Tab-separated table of C-alpha atoms and ligand atoms in Angstrom:
chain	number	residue	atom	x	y	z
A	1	UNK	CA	0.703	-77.984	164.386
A	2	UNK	CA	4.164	-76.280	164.322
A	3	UNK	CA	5.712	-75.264	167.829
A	4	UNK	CA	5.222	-78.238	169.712
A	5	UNK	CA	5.934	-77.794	173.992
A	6	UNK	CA	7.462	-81.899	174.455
A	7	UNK	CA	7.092	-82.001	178.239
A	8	UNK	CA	9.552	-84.773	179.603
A	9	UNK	CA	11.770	-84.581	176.593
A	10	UNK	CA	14.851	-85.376	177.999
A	11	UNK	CA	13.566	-88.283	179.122
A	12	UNK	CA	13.817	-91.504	177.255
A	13	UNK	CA	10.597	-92.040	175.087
A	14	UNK	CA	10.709	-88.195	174.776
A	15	UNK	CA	14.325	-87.585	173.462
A	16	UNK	CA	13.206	-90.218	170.992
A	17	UNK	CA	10.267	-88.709	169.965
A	18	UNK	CA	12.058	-85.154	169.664
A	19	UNK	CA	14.719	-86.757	167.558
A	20	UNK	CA	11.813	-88.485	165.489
A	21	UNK	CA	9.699	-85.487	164.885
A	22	UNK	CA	12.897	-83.251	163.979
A	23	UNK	CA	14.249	-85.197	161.487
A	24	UNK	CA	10.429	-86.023	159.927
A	25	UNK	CA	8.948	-82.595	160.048
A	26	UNK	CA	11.298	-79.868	158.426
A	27	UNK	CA	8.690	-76.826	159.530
A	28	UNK	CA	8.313	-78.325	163.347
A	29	UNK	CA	9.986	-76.357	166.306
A	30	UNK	CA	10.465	-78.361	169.500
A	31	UNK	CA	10.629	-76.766	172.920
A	32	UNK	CA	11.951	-79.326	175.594
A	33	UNK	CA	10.082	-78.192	178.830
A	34	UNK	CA	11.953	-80.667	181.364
A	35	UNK	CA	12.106	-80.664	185.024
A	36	UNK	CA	15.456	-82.888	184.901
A	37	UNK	CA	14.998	-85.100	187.778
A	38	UNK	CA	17.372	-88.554	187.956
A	39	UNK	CA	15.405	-89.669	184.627
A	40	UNK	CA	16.308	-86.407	182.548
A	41	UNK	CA	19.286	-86.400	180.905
A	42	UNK	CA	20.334	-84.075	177.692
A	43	UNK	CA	23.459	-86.314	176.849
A	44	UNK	CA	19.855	-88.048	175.088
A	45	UNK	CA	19.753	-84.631	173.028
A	46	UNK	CA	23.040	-84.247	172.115
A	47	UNK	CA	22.846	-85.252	168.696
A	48	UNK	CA	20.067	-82.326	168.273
A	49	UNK	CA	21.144	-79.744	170.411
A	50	UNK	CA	22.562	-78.054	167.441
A	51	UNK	CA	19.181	-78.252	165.358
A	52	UNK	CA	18.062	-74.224	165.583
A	53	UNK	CA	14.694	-75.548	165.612
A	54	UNK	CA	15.101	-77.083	169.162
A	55	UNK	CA	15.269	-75.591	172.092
A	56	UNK	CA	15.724	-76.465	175.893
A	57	UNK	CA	13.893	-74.807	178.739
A	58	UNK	CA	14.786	-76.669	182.201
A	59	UNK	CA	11.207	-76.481	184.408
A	60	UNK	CA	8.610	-78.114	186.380
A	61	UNK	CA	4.873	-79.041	184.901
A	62	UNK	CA	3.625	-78.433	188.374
A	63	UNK	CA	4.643	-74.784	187.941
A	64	UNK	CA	1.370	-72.870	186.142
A	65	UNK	CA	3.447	-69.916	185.395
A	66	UNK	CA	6.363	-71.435	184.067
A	67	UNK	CA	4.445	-73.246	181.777
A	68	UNK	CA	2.099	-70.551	180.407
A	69	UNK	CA	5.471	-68.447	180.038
A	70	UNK	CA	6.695	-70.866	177.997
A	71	UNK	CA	3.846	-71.340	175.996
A	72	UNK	CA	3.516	-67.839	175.227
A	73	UNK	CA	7.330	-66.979	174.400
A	74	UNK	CA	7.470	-69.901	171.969
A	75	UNK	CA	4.196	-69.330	170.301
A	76	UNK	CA	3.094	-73.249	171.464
A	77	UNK	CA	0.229	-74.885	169.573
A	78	UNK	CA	0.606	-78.121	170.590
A	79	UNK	CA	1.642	-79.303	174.070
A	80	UNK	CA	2.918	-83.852	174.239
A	81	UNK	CA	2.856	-84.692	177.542
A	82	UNK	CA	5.664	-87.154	178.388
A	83	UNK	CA	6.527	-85.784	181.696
A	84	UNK	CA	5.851	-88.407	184.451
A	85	UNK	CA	7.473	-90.463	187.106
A	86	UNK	CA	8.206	-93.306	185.685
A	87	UNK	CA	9.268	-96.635	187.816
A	88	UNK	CA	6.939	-99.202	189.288
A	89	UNK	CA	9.371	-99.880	191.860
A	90	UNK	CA	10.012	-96.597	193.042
A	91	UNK	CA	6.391	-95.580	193.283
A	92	UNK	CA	6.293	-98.350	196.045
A	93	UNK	CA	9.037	-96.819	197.861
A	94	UNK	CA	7.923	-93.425	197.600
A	95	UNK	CA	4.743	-92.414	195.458
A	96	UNK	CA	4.723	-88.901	196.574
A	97	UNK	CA	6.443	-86.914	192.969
A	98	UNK	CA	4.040	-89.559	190.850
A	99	UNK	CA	1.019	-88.080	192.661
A	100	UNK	CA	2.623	-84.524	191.972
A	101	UNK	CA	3.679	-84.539	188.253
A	102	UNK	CA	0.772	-87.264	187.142
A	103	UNK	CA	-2.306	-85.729	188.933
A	104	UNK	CA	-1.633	-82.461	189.346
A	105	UNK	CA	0.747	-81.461	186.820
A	106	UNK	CA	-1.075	-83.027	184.106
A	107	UNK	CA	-4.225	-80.686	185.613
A	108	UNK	CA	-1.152	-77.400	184.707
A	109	UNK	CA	-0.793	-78.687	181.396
A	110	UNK	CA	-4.561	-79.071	180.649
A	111	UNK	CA	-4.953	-75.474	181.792
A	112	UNK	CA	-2.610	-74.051	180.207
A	113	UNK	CA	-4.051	-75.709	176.642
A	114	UNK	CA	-7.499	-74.008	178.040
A	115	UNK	CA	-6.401	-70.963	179.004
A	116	UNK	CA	-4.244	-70.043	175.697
A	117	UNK	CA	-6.620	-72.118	173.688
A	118	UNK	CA	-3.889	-74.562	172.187
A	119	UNK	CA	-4.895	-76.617	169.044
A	120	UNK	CA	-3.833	-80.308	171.072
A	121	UNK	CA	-3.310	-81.366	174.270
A	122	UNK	CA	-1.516	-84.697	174.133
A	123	UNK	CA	-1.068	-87.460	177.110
A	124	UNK	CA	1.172	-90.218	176.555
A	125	UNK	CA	-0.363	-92.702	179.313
A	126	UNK	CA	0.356	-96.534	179.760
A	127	UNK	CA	-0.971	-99.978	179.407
A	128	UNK	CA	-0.992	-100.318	183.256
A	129	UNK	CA	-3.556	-98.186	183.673
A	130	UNK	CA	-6.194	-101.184	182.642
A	131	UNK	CA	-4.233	-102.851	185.616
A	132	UNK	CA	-3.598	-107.085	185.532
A	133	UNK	CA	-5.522	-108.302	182.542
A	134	UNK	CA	-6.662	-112.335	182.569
A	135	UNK	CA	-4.857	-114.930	180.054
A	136	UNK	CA	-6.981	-114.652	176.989
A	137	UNK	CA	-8.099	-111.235	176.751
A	138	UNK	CA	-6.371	-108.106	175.574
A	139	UNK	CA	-7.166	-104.602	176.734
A	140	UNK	CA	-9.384	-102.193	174.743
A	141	UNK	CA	-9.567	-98.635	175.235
A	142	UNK	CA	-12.911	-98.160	176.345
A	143	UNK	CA	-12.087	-100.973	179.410
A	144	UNK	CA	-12.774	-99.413	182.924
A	145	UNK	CA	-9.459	-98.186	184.146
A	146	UNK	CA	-8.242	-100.493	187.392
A	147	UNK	CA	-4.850	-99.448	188.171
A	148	UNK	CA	-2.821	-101.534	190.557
A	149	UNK	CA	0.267	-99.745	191.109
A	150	UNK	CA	0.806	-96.127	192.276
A	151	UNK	CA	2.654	-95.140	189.436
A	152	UNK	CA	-0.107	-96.707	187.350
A	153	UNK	CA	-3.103	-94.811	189.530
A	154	UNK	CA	-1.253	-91.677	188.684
A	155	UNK	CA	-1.279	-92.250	185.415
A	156	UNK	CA	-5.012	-93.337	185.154
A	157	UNK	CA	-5.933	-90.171	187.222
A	158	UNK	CA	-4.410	-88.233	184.486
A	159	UNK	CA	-6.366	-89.274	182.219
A	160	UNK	CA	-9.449	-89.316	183.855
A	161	UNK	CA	-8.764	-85.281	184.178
A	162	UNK	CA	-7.671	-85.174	179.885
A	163	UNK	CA	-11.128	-87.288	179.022
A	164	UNK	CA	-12.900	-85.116	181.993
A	165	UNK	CA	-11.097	-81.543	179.784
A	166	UNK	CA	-12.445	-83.001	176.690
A	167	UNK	CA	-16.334	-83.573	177.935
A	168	UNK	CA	-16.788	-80.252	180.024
A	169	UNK	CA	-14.805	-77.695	177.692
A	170	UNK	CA	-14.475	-79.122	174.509
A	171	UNK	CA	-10.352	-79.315	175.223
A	172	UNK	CA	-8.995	-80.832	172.217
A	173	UNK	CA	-7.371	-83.790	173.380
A	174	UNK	CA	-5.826	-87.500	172.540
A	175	UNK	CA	-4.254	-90.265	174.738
A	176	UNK	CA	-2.026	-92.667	173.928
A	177	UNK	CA	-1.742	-96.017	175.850
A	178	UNK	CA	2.027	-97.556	175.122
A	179	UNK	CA	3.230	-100.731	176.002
A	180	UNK	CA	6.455	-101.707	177.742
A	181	UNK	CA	9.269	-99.537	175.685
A	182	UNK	CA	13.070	-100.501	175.222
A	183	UNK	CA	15.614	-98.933	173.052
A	184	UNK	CA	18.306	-96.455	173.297
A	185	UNK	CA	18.041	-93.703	176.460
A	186	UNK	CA	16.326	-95.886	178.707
A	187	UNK	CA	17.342	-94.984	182.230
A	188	UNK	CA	18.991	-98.727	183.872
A	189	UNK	CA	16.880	-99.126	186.413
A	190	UNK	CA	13.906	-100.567	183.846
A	191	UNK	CA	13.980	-104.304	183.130
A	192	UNK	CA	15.700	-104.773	179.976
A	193	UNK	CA	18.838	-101.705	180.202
A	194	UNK	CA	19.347	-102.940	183.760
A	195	UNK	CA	19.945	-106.414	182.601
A	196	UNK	CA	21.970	-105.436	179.449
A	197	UNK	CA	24.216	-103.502	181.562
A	198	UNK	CA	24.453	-105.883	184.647
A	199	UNK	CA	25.267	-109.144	182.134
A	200	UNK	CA	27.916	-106.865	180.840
A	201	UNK	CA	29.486	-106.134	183.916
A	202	UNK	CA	28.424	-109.914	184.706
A	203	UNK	CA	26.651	-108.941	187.341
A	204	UNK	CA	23.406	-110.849	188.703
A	205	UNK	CA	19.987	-110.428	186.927
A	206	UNK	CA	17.639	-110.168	189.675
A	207	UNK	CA	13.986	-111.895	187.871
A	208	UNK	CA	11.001	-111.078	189.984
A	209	UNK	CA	9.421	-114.329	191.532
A	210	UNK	CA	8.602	-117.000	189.235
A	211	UNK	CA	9.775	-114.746	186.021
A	212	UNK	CA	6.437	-115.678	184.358
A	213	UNK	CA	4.615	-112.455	183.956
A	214	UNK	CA	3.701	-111.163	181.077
A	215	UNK	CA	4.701	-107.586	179.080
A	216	UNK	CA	4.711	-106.368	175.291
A	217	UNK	CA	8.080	-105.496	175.057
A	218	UNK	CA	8.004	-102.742	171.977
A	219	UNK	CA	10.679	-100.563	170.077
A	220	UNK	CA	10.578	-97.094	171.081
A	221	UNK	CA	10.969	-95.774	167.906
A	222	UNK	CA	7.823	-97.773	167.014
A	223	UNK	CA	6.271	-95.983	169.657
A	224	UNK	CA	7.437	-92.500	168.384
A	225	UNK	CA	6.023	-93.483	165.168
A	226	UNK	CA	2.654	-94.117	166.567
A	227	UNK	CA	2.112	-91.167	168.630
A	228	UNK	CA	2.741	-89.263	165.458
A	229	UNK	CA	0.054	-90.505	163.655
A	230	UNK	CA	-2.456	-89.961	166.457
A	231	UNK	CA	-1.327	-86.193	166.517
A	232	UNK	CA	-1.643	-86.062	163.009
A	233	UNK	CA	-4.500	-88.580	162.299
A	234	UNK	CA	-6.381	-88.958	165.444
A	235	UNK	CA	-9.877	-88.240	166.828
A	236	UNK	CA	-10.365	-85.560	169.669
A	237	UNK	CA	-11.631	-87.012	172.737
A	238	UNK	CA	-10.195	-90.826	172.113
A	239	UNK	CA	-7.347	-93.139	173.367
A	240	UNK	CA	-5.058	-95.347	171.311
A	241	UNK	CA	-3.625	-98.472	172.618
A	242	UNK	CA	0.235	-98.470	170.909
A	243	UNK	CA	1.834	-102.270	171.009
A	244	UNK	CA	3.188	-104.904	169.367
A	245	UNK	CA	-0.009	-107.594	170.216
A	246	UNK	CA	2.663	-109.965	171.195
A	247	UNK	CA	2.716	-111.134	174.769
A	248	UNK	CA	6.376	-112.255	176.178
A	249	UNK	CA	7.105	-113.839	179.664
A	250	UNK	CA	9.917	-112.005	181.364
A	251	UNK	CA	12.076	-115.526	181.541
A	252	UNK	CA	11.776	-115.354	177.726
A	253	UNK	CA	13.081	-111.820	177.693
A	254	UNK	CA	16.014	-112.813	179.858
A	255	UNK	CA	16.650	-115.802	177.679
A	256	UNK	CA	16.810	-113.567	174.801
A	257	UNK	CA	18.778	-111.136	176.338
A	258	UNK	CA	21.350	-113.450	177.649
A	259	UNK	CA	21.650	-115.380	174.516
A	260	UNK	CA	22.031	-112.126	172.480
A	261	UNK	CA	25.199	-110.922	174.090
A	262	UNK	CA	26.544	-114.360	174.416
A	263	UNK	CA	26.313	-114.687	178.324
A	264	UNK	CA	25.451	-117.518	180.391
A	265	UNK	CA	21.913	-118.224	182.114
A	266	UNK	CA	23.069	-118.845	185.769
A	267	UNK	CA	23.498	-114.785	185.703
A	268	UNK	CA	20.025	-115.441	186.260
A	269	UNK	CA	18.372	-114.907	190.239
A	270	UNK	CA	15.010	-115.140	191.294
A	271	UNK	CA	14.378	-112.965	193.864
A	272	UNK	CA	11.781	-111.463	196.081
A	273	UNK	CA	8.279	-110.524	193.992
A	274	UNK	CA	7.723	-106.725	193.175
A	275	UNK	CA	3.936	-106.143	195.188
A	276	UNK	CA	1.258	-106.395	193.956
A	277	UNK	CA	2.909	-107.116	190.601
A	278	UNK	CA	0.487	-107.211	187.890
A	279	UNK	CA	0.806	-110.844	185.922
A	280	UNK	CA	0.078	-110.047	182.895
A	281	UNK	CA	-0.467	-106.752	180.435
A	282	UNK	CA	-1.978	-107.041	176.527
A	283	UNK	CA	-3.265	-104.297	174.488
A	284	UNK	CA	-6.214	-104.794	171.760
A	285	UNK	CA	-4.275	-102.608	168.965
A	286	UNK	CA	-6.885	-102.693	165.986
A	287	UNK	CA	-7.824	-99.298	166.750
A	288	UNK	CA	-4.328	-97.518	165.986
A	289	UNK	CA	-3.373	-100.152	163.109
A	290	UNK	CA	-6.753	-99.072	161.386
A	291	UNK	CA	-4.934	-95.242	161.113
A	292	UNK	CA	-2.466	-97.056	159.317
A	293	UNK	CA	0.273	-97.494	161.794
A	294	UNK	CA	1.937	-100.801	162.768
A	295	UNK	CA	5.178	-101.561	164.227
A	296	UNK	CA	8.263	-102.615	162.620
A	297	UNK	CA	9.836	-104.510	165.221
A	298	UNK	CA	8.713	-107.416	166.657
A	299	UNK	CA	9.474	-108.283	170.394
A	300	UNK	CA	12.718	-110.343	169.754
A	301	UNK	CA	14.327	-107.738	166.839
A	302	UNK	CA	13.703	-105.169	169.736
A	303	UNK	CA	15.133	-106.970	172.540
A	304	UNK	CA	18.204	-108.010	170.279
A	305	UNK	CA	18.670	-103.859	168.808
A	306	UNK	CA	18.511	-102.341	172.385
A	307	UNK	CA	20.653	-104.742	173.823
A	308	UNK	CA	23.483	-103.931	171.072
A	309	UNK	CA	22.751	-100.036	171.874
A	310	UNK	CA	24.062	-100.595	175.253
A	311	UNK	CA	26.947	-102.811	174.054
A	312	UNK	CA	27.693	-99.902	171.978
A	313	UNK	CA	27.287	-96.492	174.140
A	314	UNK	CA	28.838	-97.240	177.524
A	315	UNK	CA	29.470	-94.003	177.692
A	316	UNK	CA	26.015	-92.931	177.977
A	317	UNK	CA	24.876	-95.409	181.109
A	318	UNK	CA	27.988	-95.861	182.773
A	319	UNK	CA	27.967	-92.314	184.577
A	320	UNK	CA	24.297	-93.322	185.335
A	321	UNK	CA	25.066	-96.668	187.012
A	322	UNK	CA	28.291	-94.757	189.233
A	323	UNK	CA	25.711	-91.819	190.521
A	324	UNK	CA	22.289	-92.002	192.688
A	325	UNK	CA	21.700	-95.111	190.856
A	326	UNK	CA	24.094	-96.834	193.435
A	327	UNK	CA	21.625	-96.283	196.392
A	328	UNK	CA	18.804	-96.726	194.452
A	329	UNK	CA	19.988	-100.346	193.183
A	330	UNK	CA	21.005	-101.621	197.132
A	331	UNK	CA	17.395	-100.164	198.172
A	332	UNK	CA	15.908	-102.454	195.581
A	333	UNK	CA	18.212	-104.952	195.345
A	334	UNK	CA	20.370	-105.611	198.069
A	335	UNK	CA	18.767	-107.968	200.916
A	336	UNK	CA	16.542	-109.517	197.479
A	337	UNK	CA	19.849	-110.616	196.162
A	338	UNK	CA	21.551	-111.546	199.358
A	339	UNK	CA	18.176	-113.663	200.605
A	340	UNK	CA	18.552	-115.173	196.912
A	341	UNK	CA	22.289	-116.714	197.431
B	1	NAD	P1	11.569	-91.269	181.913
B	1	NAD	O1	11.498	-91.542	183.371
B	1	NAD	O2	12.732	-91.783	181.125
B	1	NAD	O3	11.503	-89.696	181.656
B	1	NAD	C1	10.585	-88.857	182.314
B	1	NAD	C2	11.017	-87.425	182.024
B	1	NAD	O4	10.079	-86.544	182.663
B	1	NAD	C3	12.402	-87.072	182.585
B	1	NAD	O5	13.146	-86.363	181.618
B	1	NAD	C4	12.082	-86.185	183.784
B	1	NAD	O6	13.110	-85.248	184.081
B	1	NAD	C5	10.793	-85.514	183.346
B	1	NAD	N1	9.964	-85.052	184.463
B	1	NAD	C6	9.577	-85.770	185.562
B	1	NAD	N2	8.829	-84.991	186.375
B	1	NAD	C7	8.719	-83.778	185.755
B	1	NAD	C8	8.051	-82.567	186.096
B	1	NAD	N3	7.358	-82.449	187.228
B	1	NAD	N4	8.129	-81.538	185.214
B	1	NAD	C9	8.854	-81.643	184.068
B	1	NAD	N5	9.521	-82.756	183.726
B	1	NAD	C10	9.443	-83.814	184.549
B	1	NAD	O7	10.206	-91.803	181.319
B	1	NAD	P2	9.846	-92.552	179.952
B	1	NAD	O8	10.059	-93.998	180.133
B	1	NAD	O9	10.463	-91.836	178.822
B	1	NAD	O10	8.272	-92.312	179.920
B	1	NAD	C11	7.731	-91.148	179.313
B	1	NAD	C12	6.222	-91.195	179.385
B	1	NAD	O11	5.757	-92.372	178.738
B	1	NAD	C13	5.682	-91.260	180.815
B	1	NAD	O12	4.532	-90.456	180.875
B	1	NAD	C14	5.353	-92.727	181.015
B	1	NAD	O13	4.320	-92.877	181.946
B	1	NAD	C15	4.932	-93.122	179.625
B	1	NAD	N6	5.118	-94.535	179.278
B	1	NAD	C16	6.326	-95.145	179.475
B	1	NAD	C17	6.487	-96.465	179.084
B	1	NAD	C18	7.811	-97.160	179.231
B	1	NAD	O14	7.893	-98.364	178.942
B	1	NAD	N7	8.877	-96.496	179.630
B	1	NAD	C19	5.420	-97.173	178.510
B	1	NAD	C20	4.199	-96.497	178.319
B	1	NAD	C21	4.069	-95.177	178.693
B	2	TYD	P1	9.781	-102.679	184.351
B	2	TYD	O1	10.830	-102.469	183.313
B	2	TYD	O2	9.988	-102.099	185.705
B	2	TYD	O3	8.420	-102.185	183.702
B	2	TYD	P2	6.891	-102.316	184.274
B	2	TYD	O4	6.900	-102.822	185.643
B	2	TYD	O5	6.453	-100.908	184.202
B	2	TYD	O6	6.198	-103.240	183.321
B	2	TYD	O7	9.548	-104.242	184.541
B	2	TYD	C1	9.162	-105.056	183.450
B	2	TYD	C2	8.921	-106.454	183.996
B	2	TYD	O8	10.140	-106.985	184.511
B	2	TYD	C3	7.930	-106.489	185.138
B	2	TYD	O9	7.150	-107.687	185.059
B	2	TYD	C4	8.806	-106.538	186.373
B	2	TYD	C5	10.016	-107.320	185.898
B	2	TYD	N1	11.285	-106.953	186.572
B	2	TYD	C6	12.093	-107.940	187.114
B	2	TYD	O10	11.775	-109.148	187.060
B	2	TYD	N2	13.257	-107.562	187.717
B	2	TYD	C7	13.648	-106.262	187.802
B	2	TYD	O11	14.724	-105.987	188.384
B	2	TYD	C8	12.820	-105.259	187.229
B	2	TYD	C9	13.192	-103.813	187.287
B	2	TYD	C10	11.638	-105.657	186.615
């Protein structure tokens, strides 16, 4: 592994993992191979745009060319898939790009790795692909896949078609299941930046239904951290579930939150339910700790650092929150939070 192709790298798990990998590996070249939709953004990369062993290469993993183009000019060995459509809620409003860059793009990618006969193909996938999981039990990754979402079908399709790669031509493949991810980058519309930013501006913090579902809230970095070690540690042909193992109710993540930056609960509104909201996600992660990896935040210490990164760098969401983001938020928001008054 030396010329790695980071699909969705301007994204925000991917600019982290770019920024990871550069400063860990002094012999790694990075090609960002981004479509830049809403979600890509390379004020994430500025602080490695400099690096001469990064480069940027604006494109689409839906186009086959492009991508084996790429490849080819930058002598790619590796190819970390990050490139996806991201938000729950906007796969309910419109899940026509999530079938596009999950199912079929994924298929490019995989091609391309077969075609040019790449040493790794790597999918970063998602804990809501094992879909609403019962109080008591935590997800392993040989559980039958039962998506609930279509954001989360997408992603379970794509890795059907990896694991389907690695059994018919041998591709050599990995999958990594991550839990909920906050930290610095994250695009406002996810739970935890929209809320830092809204309590800042004192805005309302609209909590889906009763607030009581459950996520594993985990520190990106963490993430990045993991995803290394299964490209450098882990078996062909297997997933990895990457977590924390600790389960948080939303309500405790706004309480959190609020208390952090020293703002005052009734910011809090409970508004209309997200459907067909899955209750409750928890990952089984014995299988990734027994490569050695575990993380080095804990929910609360992640909650508490991201929270300060968005205190800090206004500059970096406020141009976000004054563009498309507008429409986007009274879509989502608007009659919830009037109906909630
Ligand atoms: P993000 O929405 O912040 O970034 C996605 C990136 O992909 C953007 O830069 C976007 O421009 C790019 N992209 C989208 N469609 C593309 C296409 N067709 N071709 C090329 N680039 C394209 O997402 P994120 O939160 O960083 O998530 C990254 C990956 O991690 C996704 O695959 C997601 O499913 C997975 N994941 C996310 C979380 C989370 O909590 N955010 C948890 C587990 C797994
Ligand atoms: P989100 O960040 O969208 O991640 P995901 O749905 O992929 O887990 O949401 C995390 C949790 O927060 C989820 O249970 C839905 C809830 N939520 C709200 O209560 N209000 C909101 O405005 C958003 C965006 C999410």
């Amino acid at each position: 592994m030396k010329n790695i192709l980071v699909t969705g790298g301007a994204g925000f798990i991917g600019s982290n993992f770019v920024i990871h990998m550069l400063d860990k590996y002094a012999d790694y070249n990075i090609v960002v191979y981004d479509k830049l939709t809403y979600a890509g953004n390379l004020d994430n990369l500025l602080g490695v745009q400099n690096n001469p062993r990064y480069s940027f290469v604006r494109g689409d993993i839906c186009d086959a060319q492009m991508v084996k183009d790429t490849c080819q000019e930058h002598d790619i060995d590796t190819i970390v898939n990050f490139a996806a459509e991201t938000h729950v809620d906007r796969s309910i409003m419109d899940p026509d790009a999530f079938v596009k860059t999950s199912v079929y793009g994924t298929y490019v990618l995989l091609e391309a790795t077969r075609e040019l006969g790449l040493e790794r193909f790597h999918q970063i996938s998602t804990d809501e692909v094992y879909g609403h999981i019962p109080a008591g039990y935590s997800s392993k990754e040989g559980d039958p896949l039962e998506p609930r979402s279509p954001y989360a079908a997408s992603k379970a399709s794509a890795d059907l078609m990896v694991n389907a790669y690695f059994v018919t031509y041998g591709l050599p493949v990995t999958i990594t299941r991550g839990s909920n991810n906050i930290g610095p980058y994250q695009y406002p519309e996810k739970v935890v930046p929209l809320f830092a930013t809204n309590a800042i501006d004192e805005e309302p913090l609209p909590v889906y239904g009763d607030g009581r579902q459950m996520r594993e809230y985990q520190y990106v970095v963490d993430h990045c951290e993991a995803i290394d070690v299964v490209l450098h540690k882990g078996v062909l042909g297997e997933a990895y579930n990457i977590g924390t193992g600790e389960e948080m109710e939303n309500m405790t993540m706004v309480e959190i939150l609020l208390d952090a930056m020293q703002m005052p609960r009734d910011l809090i509104r409970h508004v209309a339910d997200r459907p067909g909201h899955d209750r409750r996600y928890s990952l089984n992660i014995g299988k990734i700790k027994a490569l050695g990896w575990q993380p080095r935040h804990t929910a609360e210490e992640a909650i508490i650092k991201t929270v300060h990164w968005y205190k800090d760098n206004e500059w970096w969401w406020r141009k976000i929150k004054s563009g498309e983001f507008k429409a986007y938020y009274q879509a989502q928001y608007g009659e919830r939070l009037a109906d909630a008054e």
